[in-house]
């Protein structure tokens, strides 16, 4: 009998190209996704050294971070425009396929990878973007890298990587009605803090994870990086296979069936051992709202901000509450908001929009709230429009935009003004993330939609 | 990348945990396509007010720390985005060494690739030095060959650990891609085996 292995070890072992004493493993990269912000300096590096891009066929580019979500063709900031043009030029020069701003496959890089079937179980996937962990939902080993590593992958299609430790986050039981994948991952990070996963790759296991749809699994894996882990993944099952069947970059017919068998065999062996295991009971989780300036500063909607007397780091709490304009022990339901953002690589897929639309159908966005919906990709936008979701949102008073990262990080014009308070379905509530001085509360699409109507946080379970 | 074996410099204390890369370099400065010139934007929203004036109470703006090249910080420094603009801005501003109890993975990695040296040491020692740098003057000598940090004023020397290959890369200023291309035959063999 061979030693039982986790999926992490299986994928890792298959990709080791070279080992040598005193160095980490050199691992092969199957898919390299790139976007406009973290690639220009890497292309420039290749050029300066006169190096080739080794596998343009394993590289795929899109533009998402800095593209406008209205008046599509018009990037007003000349420096931002140059960045987008630079990506076009680089892709042409090095022969990389690009879904540009007007391309039907354009979208947030972590939304389109799976949509196009580029993301597949067992692949090693990297991107100069920390939320690359999203692709782990398919049982791929996917992680974010810096620009020097982007250049390294361009030139060699490999990376030197230290074999990570494995962390099993086991979610038992069932999520309650109205409690979403977003609430699950926010609750995990609140409970175990933002560096619970540092040095680890997480595998999410347990009944509650098996029960999630593929889109919900992507939400969970997306935020692994917010738990400090470099990657987070879920063993593939029939849902994974069915999601990928028929997608653009996936083989057809018999070849697909053969591949599907290989994918299913990747799942963690029964007696495999993890370096660490944490067990969570899904039934205890409520809808979550973050109140602070990192994703671990969150509370259930029925709860309140912490008390100074109960915290270990009073200075940090003071600082966060001060930035957020909140008091200690302030009930979450008393927090009033003036912006709502439904979008980002965490929650901008069709099912996210459907769930939000269901909440607001026939209702109106509060007078004092500016609310926008930004579909994750061009294709999500089209599908949503076919279902009439755009009308539901627009009739309720939401703006319906073109695909991109948008207000998740406000690199384009979509920003929350100073002092503004936003219920956001994105993944980071750092100071200034959505705009200088802007305050972000991370929530699920359902919670964001209900907050848009009420102008404050309410419990969607009783809404 | 410049080789770095030994460095002595003034330390500035940034007594906060979870300093994320959005704070180190805010997103509005990520549209540039160069690697250089990011120092002016370092900790932008902490260093400058809405009108672009220096905030006198932010630690980096205090005249005492003007020439600091060693940054001491709390836990989980560099969390968040993978933007390599974070180490680029720290380096361009003049930092060579960052000392903290621990770092976020991607930031740790990105720093080494650029010759910015992140060093993990015991939390109590970090707190001690944070305090000393706040109240008085702290000059530290980092010796990568010896793997030690010396508190110059107090003549206190401590050791640290760092992955060996990373230490070698920094001390020699190696071009990692060139190193990898030495085993290109292995990469080709791998590619042929999975075709
Ligand atoms: S949506 Fe936000 S988190 Fe996701 S890739 Fe874009 S900027 Fe990053």
PDB file of N, CA and C and ligand atoms in Angstrom, chain A residues 35 64-66 108-111 127-132 134 222 225-226 341 343-348 376 404-411 426-428 433, chain B residues 81 83, ligand 1:
ATOM      1  N   UNK A  35      -2.926  39.828 -15.638  1.00  0.00           N
ATOM      2  CA  UNK A  35      -3.763  41.017 -15.863  1.00  0.00           C
ATOM      3  C   UNK A  35      -2.878  42.262 -15.949  1.00  0.00           C
ATOM      4  N   UNK A  64      -8.928  43.655 -15.985  1.00  0.00           N
ATOM      5  CA  UNK A  64     -10.049  43.696 -15.049  1.00  0.00           C
ATOM      6  C   UNK A  64      -9.905  44.769 -13.978  1.00  0.00           C
ATOM      7  N   UNK A  65      -8.700  44.966 -13.466  1.00  0.00           N
ATOM      8  CA  UNK A  65      -8.549  45.820 -12.296  1.00  0.00           C
ATOM      9  C   UNK A  65      -8.875  47.282 -12.569  1.00  0.00           C
ATOM     10  N   UNK A  66      -8.439  47.747 -13.721  1.00  0.00           N
ATOM     11  CA  UNK A  66      -8.530  49.194 -13.855  1.00  0.00           C
ATOM     12  C   UNK A  66      -9.478  49.640 -14.971  1.00  0.00           C
ATOM     13  N   UNK A 108     -13.377  39.505 -14.560  1.00  0.00           N
ATOM     14  CA  UNK A 108     -12.386  39.380 -13.496  1.00  0.00           C
ATOM     15  C   UNK A 108     -11.672  38.046 -13.697  1.00  0.00           C
ATOM     16  N   UNK A 109     -10.376  38.102 -13.621  1.00  0.00           N
ATOM     17  CA  UNK A 109      -9.555  36.942 -13.976  1.00  0.00           C
ATOM     18  C   UNK A 109     -10.002  35.664 -13.228  1.00  0.00           C
ATOM     19  N   UNK A 110     -10.425  35.810 -11.986  1.00  0.00           N
ATOM     20  CA  UNK A 110     -10.819  34.626 -11.214  1.00  0.00           C
ATOM     21  C   UNK A 110     -12.258  34.184 -11.491  1.00  0.00           C
ATOM     22  N   UNK A 111     -12.979  34.993 -12.233  1.00  0.00           N
ATOM     23  CA  UNK A 111     -14.316  34.575 -12.652  1.00  0.00           C
ATOM     24  C   UNK A 111     -14.217  33.875 -14.009  1.00  0.00           C
ATOM     25  N   UNK A 127      -1.196  33.399 -10.684  1.00  0.00           N
ATOM     26  CA  UNK A 127      -1.554  34.687 -11.253  1.00  0.00           C
ATOM     27  C   UNK A 127      -0.957  35.740 -10.329  1.00  0.00           C
ATOM     28  N   UNK A 128      -0.553  36.849 -10.871  1.00  0.00           N
ATOM     29  CA  UNK A 128      -0.034  37.937 -10.052  1.00  0.00           C
ATOM     30  C   UNK A 128      -1.168  38.613  -9.326  1.00  0.00           C
ATOM     31  N   UNK A 129      -1.818  37.840  -8.482  1.00  0.00           N
ATOM     32  CA  UNK A 129      -3.003  38.326  -7.779  1.00  0.00           C
ATOM     33  C   UNK A 129      -3.323  37.367  -6.648  1.00  0.00           C
ATOM     34  N   UNK A 130      -3.470  37.917  -5.456  1.00  0.00           N
ATOM     35  CA  UNK A 130      -3.588  37.031  -4.298  1.00  0.00           C
ATOM     36  C   UNK A 130      -4.852  36.165  -4.298  1.00  0.00           C
ATOM     37  N   UNK A 131      -5.898  36.622  -4.968  1.00  0.00           N
ATOM     38  CA  UNK A 131      -7.142  35.829  -4.936  1.00  0.00           C
ATOM     39  C   UNK A 131      -7.172  34.677  -5.931  1.00  0.00           C
ATOM     40  N   UNK A 132      -6.013  34.352  -6.445  1.00  0.00           N
ATOM     41  CA  UNK A 132      -5.882  33.180  -7.307  1.00  0.00           C
ATOM     42  C   UNK A 132      -6.331  31.920  -6.571  1.00  0.00           C
ATOM     43  N   UNK A 134      -8.991  31.327  -5.486  1.00  0.00           N
ATOM     44  CA  UNK A 134     -10.355  31.020  -5.935  1.00  0.00           C
ATOM     45  C   UNK A 134     -10.424  29.708  -6.730  1.00  0.00           C
ATOM     46  N   UNK A 222     -11.781  31.592  -2.488  1.00  0.00           N
ATOM     47  CA  UNK A 222     -11.349  32.964  -2.785  1.00  0.00           C
ATOM     48  C   UNK A 222     -10.757  33.638  -1.554  1.00  0.00           C
ATOM     49  N   UNK A 225      -6.917  33.390   1.176  1.00  0.00           N
ATOM     50  CA  UNK A 225      -5.798  34.326   1.357  1.00  0.00           C
ATOM     51  C   UNK A 225      -6.083  35.272   2.514  1.00  0.00           C
ATOM     52  N   UNK A 226      -7.350  35.566   2.748  1.00  0.00           N
ATOM     53  CA  UNK A 226      -7.709  36.436   3.875  1.00  0.00           C
ATOM     54  C   UNK A 226      -7.491  35.717   5.199  1.00  0.00           C
ATOM     55  N   UNK A 341     -22.131  47.703  -2.722  1.00  0.00           N
ATOM     56  CA  UNK A 341     -21.416  47.185  -3.893  1.00  0.00           C
ATOM     57  C   UNK A 341     -21.629  45.672  -3.965  1.00  0.00           C
ATOM     58  N   UNK A 343     -20.439  42.746  -6.182  1.00  0.00           N
ATOM     59  CA  UNK A 343     -19.476  42.437  -7.226  1.00  0.00           C
ATOM     60  C   UNK A 343     -18.235  41.801  -6.637  1.00  0.00           C
ATOM     61  N   UNK A 344     -17.131  41.787  -7.386  1.00  0.00           N
ATOM     62  CA  UNK A 344     -15.807  41.261  -7.022  1.00  0.00           C
ATOM     63  C   UNK A 344     -15.677  39.761  -7.277  1.00  0.00           C
ATOM     64  N   UNK A 345     -14.441  39.285  -7.284  1.00  0.00           N
ATOM     65  CA  UNK A 345     -14.187  37.874  -7.567  1.00  0.00           C
ATOM     66  C   UNK A 345     -14.736  36.957  -6.471  1.00  0.00           C
ATOM     67  N   UNK A 346     -15.179  37.543  -5.350  1.00  0.00           N
ATOM     68  CA  UNK A 346     -15.777  36.724  -4.293  1.00  0.00           C
ATOM     69  C   UNK A 346     -17.245  36.431  -4.577  1.00  0.00           C
ATOM     70  N   UNK A 347     -17.972  37.438  -5.025  1.00  0.00           N
ATOM     71  CA  UNK A 347     -19.437  37.318  -5.135  1.00  0.00           C
ATOM     72  C   UNK A 347     -20.006  38.077  -6.324  1.00  0.00           C
ATOM     73  N   UNK A 348     -19.610  37.723  -7.528  1.00  0.00           N
ATOM     74  CA  UNK A 348     -20.166  38.440  -8.685  1.00  0.00           C
ATOM     75  C   UNK A 348     -20.605  37.473  -9.768  1.00  0.00           C
ATOM     76  N   UNK A 376     -19.292  39.824 -12.627  1.00  0.00           N
ATOM     77  CA  UNK A 376     -17.894  39.415 -12.636  1.00  0.00           C
ATOM     78  C   UNK A 376     -17.300  39.263 -14.016  1.00  0.00           C
ATOM     79  N   UNK A 404     -15.857  43.975 -14.231  1.00  0.00           N
ATOM     80  CA  UNK A 404     -14.518  44.389 -13.809  1.00  0.00           C
ATOM     81  C   UNK A 404     -14.401  44.310 -12.296  1.00  0.00           C
ATOM     82  N   UNK A 405     -13.219  44.675 -11.787  1.00  0.00           N
ATOM     83  CA  UNK A 405     -12.998  44.636 -10.330  1.00  0.00           C
ATOM     84  C   UNK A 405     -13.709  45.792  -9.633  1.00  0.00           C
ATOM     85  N   UNK A 406     -13.734  46.928 -10.304  1.00  0.00           N
ATOM     86  CA  UNK A 406     -14.554  48.042  -9.868  1.00  0.00           C
ATOM     87  C   UNK A 406     -14.303  48.443  -8.426  1.00  0.00           C
ATOM     88  N   UNK A 407     -15.376  48.579  -7.668  1.00  0.00           N
ATOM     89  CA  UNK A 407     -15.316  49.130  -6.312  1.00  0.00           C
ATOM     90  C   UNK A 407     -14.691  48.182  -5.289  1.00  0.00           C
ATOM     91  N   UNK A 408     -14.301  46.995  -5.723  1.00  0.00           N
ATOM     92  CA  UNK A 408     -13.575  46.112  -4.808  1.00  0.00           C
ATOM     93  C   UNK A 408     -12.286  46.773  -4.364  1.00  0.00           C
ATOM     94  N   UNK A 409     -11.621  47.454  -5.303  1.00  0.00           N
ATOM     95  CA  UNK A 409     -10.406  48.171  -4.914  1.00  0.00           C
ATOM     96  C   UNK A 409     -10.341  49.586  -5.458  1.00  0.00           C
ATOM     97  N   UNK A 410     -11.351  49.972  -6.222  1.00  0.00           N
ATOM     98  CA  UNK A 410     -11.414  51.368  -6.651  1.00  0.00           C
ATOM     99  C   UNK A 410     -10.193  51.863  -7.393  1.00  0.00           C
ATOM    100  N   UNK A 411      -9.664  51.050  -8.308  1.00  0.00           N
ATOM    101  CA  UNK A 411      -8.568  51.548  -9.138  1.00  0.00           C
ATOM    102  C   UNK A 411      -9.116  52.337 -10.311  1.00  0.00           C
ATOM    103  N   UNK A 426     -17.322  42.212  -1.482  1.00  0.00           N
ATOM    104  CA  UNK A 426     -15.940  41.897  -1.832  1.00  0.00           C
ATOM    105  C   UNK A 426     -15.230  41.185  -0.687  1.00  0.00           C
ATOM    106  N   UNK A 427     -13.913  41.214  -0.666  1.00  0.00           N
ATOM    107  CA  UNK A 427     -13.164  40.378   0.270  1.00  0.00           C
ATOM    108  C   UNK A 427     -12.230  41.134   1.208  1.00  0.00           C
ATOM    109  N   UNK A 428     -12.056  42.431   0.996  1.00  0.00           N
ATOM    110  CA  UNK A 428     -11.122  43.168   1.851  1.00  0.00           C
ATOM    111  C   UNK A 428     -11.752  44.451   2.364  1.00  0.00           C
ATOM    112  N   UNK A 433      -9.407  50.884   1.195  1.00  0.00           N
ATOM    113  CA  UNK A 433      -9.493  49.935   0.085  1.00  0.00           C
ATOM    114  C   UNK A 433     -10.462  50.415  -1.002  1.00  0.00           C
TER     115      UNK A 433
ATOM    116  N   UNK B  81      -2.817  41.935  -0.558  1.00  0.00           N
ATOM    117  CA  UNK B  81      -2.593  41.759  -1.991  1.00  0.00           C
ATOM    118  C   UNK B  81      -1.174  41.295  -2.323  1.00  0.00           C
ATOM    119  N   UNK B  83       0.697  42.525  -4.563  1.00  0.00           N
ATOM    120  CA  UNK B  83       1.413  43.601  -5.266  1.00  0.00           C
ATOM    121  C   UNK B  83       2.875  43.714  -4.829  1.00  0.00           C
TER     122      UNK B  83
HETATM  123  S1  LIG C   1     -12.248  41.685  -7.701  1.00  0.00           S
HETATM  124 FE1  LIG C   1     -11.031  42.637  -6.116  1.00  0.00          FE
HETATM  125  S2  LIG C   1      -9.998  41.005  -5.054  1.00  0.00           S
HETATM  126 FE2  LIG C   1     -10.798  40.178  -6.973  1.00  0.00          FE
HETATM  127  S3  LIG C   1      -9.102  40.318  -8.395  1.00  0.00           S
HETATM  128 FE3  LIG C   1     -10.290  42.185  -8.603  1.00  0.00          FE
HETATM  129  S4  LIG C   1      -9.374  43.638  -7.192  1.00  0.00           S
HETATM  130 FE4  LIG C   1      -8.602  41.624  -6.659  1.00  0.00          FE
END
